[in-house]
Amino acid sequence: SDAYNTGKEVPHYFATAGYKFFLDDQIAAIPSIMVKYVQPSPVSVDLNMKIAFKDKIWLGGSYRKDDSFSAMAGFNIGKMVNLTYSYDFTTSDLNTVSNGSHEIVLGLLLNNIYKVPSYIKMW
């Protein structure tokens, strides 16, 4: 049976990884990858790169093979809040009906009851 046509719940699997390379004391390069699998679709891989300045603002891009690329920008507001904007350019056959998409994300670092370092500015 086709899960998309029957309303059946389909598991979504995600794996992400990234690293922050300091180019100097004010600029960092932050590559990351996200692998996504949702049956019956093929595995999707996003390759991302951000350049951050003073841990305050950043610019970046993302590429998804045979599907899209994105331009991104964001800034951190203190230690608990960040705001991000991205625009996704569709490169697949879907581009005949899609002019791309906008995304705005407000990120919040909420109560860390375990006091484990988890800095919002990492990646």
PDB file of C-alpha atoms in Angstrom:
ATOM      1  CA  SER A   1       0.000   0.000   0.000  1.00  0.00           C
ATOM      2  CA  ASP A   2       1.139   3.510  -0.723  1.00  0.00           C
ATOM      3  CA  ALA A   3       1.654   5.321   2.590  1.00  0.00           C
ATOM      4  CA  TYR A   4       1.192   8.721   0.944  1.00  0.00           C
ATOM      5  CA  ASN A   5      -2.290   7.852  -0.318  1.00  0.00           C
ATOM      6  CA  THR A   6      -3.566   5.994   2.749  1.00  0.00           C
ATOM      7  CA  GLY A   7      -2.611   8.520   5.411  1.00  0.00           C
ATOM      8  CA  LYS A   8      -0.316   5.987   7.075  1.00  0.00           C
ATOM      9  CA  GLU A   9       2.445   7.429   9.230  1.00  0.00           C
ATOM     10  CA  VAL A  10       5.861   7.051   7.632  1.00  0.00           C
ATOM     11  CA  PRO A  11       9.073   7.242   9.687  1.00  0.00           C
ATOM     12  CA  HIS A  12      11.488  10.036   8.792  1.00  0.00           C
ATOM     13  CA  TYR A  13      15.188   9.418   9.482  1.00  0.00           C
ATOM     14  CA  PHE A  14      17.713  12.262   9.757  1.00  0.00           C
ATOM     15  CA  ALA A  15      21.448  12.300  10.461  1.00  0.00           C
ATOM     16  CA  THR A  16      23.394  15.546  10.766  1.00  0.00           C
ATOM     17  CA  ALA A  17      27.018  16.448  11.364  1.00  0.00           C
ATOM     18  CA  GLY A  18      29.104  19.583  11.190  1.00  0.00           C
ATOM     19  CA  TYR A  19      32.226  21.255  12.439  1.00  0.00           C
ATOM     20  CA  LYS A  20      33.344  24.815  13.134  1.00  0.00           C
ATOM     21  CA  PHE A  21      36.794  25.724  11.735  1.00  0.00           C
ATOM     22  CA  PHE A  22      38.227  28.984  13.030  1.00  0.00           C
ATOM     23  CA  LEU A  23      39.950  30.848  10.198  1.00  0.00           C
ATOM     24  CA  ASP A  24      41.066  33.562  12.625  1.00  0.00           C
ATOM     25  CA  ASP A  25      39.773  34.990  15.911  1.00  0.00           C
ATOM     26  CA  GLN A  26      36.727  36.581  14.223  1.00  0.00           C
ATOM     27  CA  ILE A  27      35.841  34.398  11.226  1.00  0.00           C
ATOM     28  CA  ALA A  28      34.783  30.747  11.154  1.00  0.00           C
ATOM     29  CA  ALA A  29      33.862  28.324   8.358  1.00  0.00           C
ATOM     30  CA  ILE A  30      31.093  25.910   9.331  1.00  0.00           C
ATOM     31  CA  PRO A  31      30.526  22.988   6.930  1.00  0.00           C
ATOM     32  CA  SER A  32      27.722  20.550   7.703  1.00  0.00           C
ATOM     33  CA  ILE A  33      25.794  17.695   6.155  1.00  0.00           C
ATOM     34  CA  MET A  34      22.275  16.351   6.610  1.00  0.00           C
ATOM     35  CA  VAL A  35      21.166  12.943   5.341  1.00  0.00           C
ATOM     36  CA  LYS A  36      17.414  12.292   5.193  1.00  0.00           C
ATOM     37  CA  TYR A  37      15.473   9.138   4.393  1.00  0.00           C
ATOM     38  CA  VAL A  38      11.697   8.860   4.067  1.00  0.00           C
ATOM     39  CA  GLN A  39      10.446   5.616   2.538  1.00  0.00           C
ATOM     40  CA  PRO A  40       9.761   5.160  -0.397  1.00  0.00           C
ATOM     41  CA  SER A  41      11.759   8.234  -1.520  1.00  0.00           C
ATOM     42  CA  PRO A  42      15.482   7.984  -2.258  1.00  0.00           C
ATOM     43  CA  VAL A  43      18.003   9.173   0.321  1.00  0.00           C
ATOM     44  CA  SER A  44      18.478  12.947   0.257  1.00  0.00           C
ATOM     45  CA  VAL A  45      21.800  14.613   1.135  1.00  0.00           C
ATOM     46  CA  ASP A  46      22.202  18.322   1.917  1.00  0.00           C
ATOM     47  CA  LEU A  47      25.699  19.841   1.846  1.00  0.00           C
ATOM     48  CA  ASN A  48      25.963  23.160   3.667  1.00  0.00           C
ATOM     49  CA  MET A  49      28.590  25.831   4.251  1.00  0.00           C
ATOM     50  CA  LYS A  50      28.347  28.915   6.445  1.00  0.00           C
ATOM     51  CA  ILE A  51      30.872  31.668   7.094  1.00  0.00           C
ATOM     52  CA  ALA A  52      30.377  33.317  10.495  1.00  0.00           C
ATOM     53  CA  PHE A  53      31.747  36.673  11.614  1.00  0.00           C
ATOM     54  CA  LYS A  54      32.336  37.330  15.330  1.00  0.00           C
ATOM     55  CA  ASP A  55      29.728  34.670  16.195  1.00  0.00           C
ATOM     56  CA  LYS A  56      27.132  37.344  15.440  1.00  0.00           C
ATOM     57  CA  ILE A  57      26.229  37.115  11.748  1.00  0.00           C
ATOM     58  CA  TRP A  58      26.698  34.502   9.059  1.00  0.00           C
ATOM     59  CA  LEU A  59      26.119  33.857   5.368  1.00  0.00           C
ATOM     60  CA  GLY A  60      25.883  30.482   3.738  1.00  0.00           C
ATOM     61  CA  GLY A  61      24.682  28.163   1.061  1.00  0.00           C
ATOM     62  CA  SER A  62      23.259  24.690   0.742  1.00  0.00           C
ATOM     63  CA  TYR A  63      23.065  22.148  -2.075  1.00  0.00           C
ATOM     64  CA  ARG A  64      20.732  19.157  -2.441  1.00  0.00           C
ATOM     65  CA  LYS A  65      21.726  16.890  -5.355  1.00  0.00           C
ATOM     66  CA  ASP A  66      19.332  16.984  -8.315  1.00  0.00           C
ATOM     67  CA  ASP A  67      16.860  19.122  -6.360  1.00  0.00           C
ATOM     68  CA  SER A  68      17.870  22.579  -5.149  1.00  0.00           C
ATOM     69  CA  PHE A  69      20.343  25.025  -3.754  1.00  0.00           C
ATOM     70  CA  SER A  70      19.764  27.681  -1.101  1.00  0.00           C
ATOM     71  CA  ALA A  71      21.169  31.003   0.011  1.00  0.00           C
ATOM     72  CA  MET A  72      21.061  31.679   3.761  1.00  0.00           C
ATOM     73  CA  ALA A  73      21.806  34.466   6.222  1.00  0.00           C
ATOM     74  CA  GLY A  74      21.377  34.736   9.946  1.00  0.00           C
ATOM     75  CA  PHE A  75      22.386  36.471  13.110  1.00  0.00           C
ATOM     76  CA  ASN A  76      22.583  35.632  16.788  1.00  0.00           C
ATOM     77  CA  ILE A  77      20.831  37.799  19.344  1.00  0.00           C
ATOM     78  CA  GLY A  78      22.607  37.215  22.639  1.00  0.00           C
ATOM     79  CA  LYS A  79      23.239  33.641  23.779  1.00  0.00           C
ATOM     80  CA  MET A  80      19.665  32.384  23.520  1.00  0.00           C
ATOM     81  CA  VAL A  81      18.123  33.580  20.250  1.00  0.00           C
ATOM     82  CA  ASN A  82      18.981  33.437  16.552  1.00  0.00           C
ATOM     83  CA  LEU A  83      17.125  34.508  13.439  1.00  0.00           C
ATOM     84  CA  THR A  84      17.713  32.926  10.034  1.00  0.00           C
ATOM     85  CA  TYR A  85      16.398  33.566   6.527  1.00  0.00           C
ATOM     86  CA  SER A  86      16.900  31.286   3.545  1.00  0.00           C
ATOM     87  CA  TYR A  87      15.693  31.142  -0.033  1.00  0.00           C
ATOM     88  CA  ASP A  88      15.517  27.798  -1.804  1.00  0.00           C
ATOM     89  CA  PHE A  89      16.048  27.711  -5.584  1.00  0.00           C
ATOM     90  CA  THR A  90      14.435  24.611  -7.106  1.00  0.00           C
ATOM     91  CA  THR A  91      16.534  22.913  -9.805  1.00  0.00           C
ATOM     92  CA  SER A  92      14.502  19.709 -10.236  1.00  0.00           C
ATOM     93  CA  ASP A  93      11.528  19.266 -12.577  1.00  0.00           C
ATOM     94  CA  LEU A  94       9.451  20.802  -9.791  1.00  0.00           C
ATOM     95  CA  ASN A  95      10.761  24.209 -10.911  1.00  0.00           C
ATOM     96  CA  THR A  96       8.018  24.345 -13.563  1.00  0.00           C
ATOM     97  CA  VAL A  97       5.475  24.857 -10.759  1.00  0.00           C
ATOM     98  CA  SER A  98       7.693  26.321  -8.017  1.00  0.00           C
ATOM     99  CA  ASN A  99       9.562  29.597  -8.051  1.00  0.00           C
ATOM    100  CA  GLY A 100      11.429  28.559  -4.901  1.00  0.00           C
ATOM    101  CA  SER A 101      10.549  29.005  -1.264  1.00  0.00           C
ATOM    102  CA  HIS A 102      11.317  31.362   1.593  1.00  0.00           C
ATOM    103  CA  GLU A 103      12.097  30.174   5.118  1.00  0.00           C
ATOM    104  CA  ILE A 104      12.368  32.226   8.294  1.00  0.00           C
ATOM    105  CA  VAL A 105      13.506  30.498  11.488  1.00  0.00           C
ATOM    106  CA  LEU A 106      13.526  31.898  15.004  1.00  0.00           C
ATOM    107  CA  GLY A 107      15.761  29.685  17.154  1.00  0.00           C
ATOM    108  CA  LEU A 108      15.565  29.612  20.957  1.00  0.00           C
ATOM    109  CA  LEU A 109      17.926  27.892  23.381  1.00  0.00           C
ATOM    110  CA  LEU A 110      15.599  26.922  26.217  1.00  0.00           C
ATOM    111  CA  ASN A 111      16.213  25.794  29.792  1.00  0.00           C
ATOM    112  CA  ASN A 112      19.321  23.587  29.935  1.00  0.00           C
ATOM    113  CA  ILE A 113      18.589  21.729  33.181  1.00  0.00           C
ATOM    114  CA  TYR A 114      21.711  19.571  32.889  1.00  0.00           C
ATOM    115  CA  LYS A 115      24.054  22.574  32.482  1.00  0.00           C
ATOM    116  CA  VAL A 116      25.789  20.832  29.567  1.00  0.00           C
ATOM    117  CA  PRO A 117      27.524  23.279  27.200  1.00  0.00           C
ATOM    118  CA  SER A 118      25.445  23.447  24.020  1.00  0.00           C
ATOM    119  CA  TYR A 119      26.161  26.740  22.364  1.00  0.00           C
ATOM    120  CA  ILE A 120      23.640  28.077  19.886  1.00  0.00           C
ATOM    121  CA  LYS A 121      26.474  29.512  17.795  1.00  0.00           C
ATOM    122  CA  MET A 122      28.105  26.170  16.984  1.00  0.00           C
ATOM    123  CA  TRP A 123      26.367  25.190  13.723  1.00  0.00           C
TER     124      TRP A 123
END
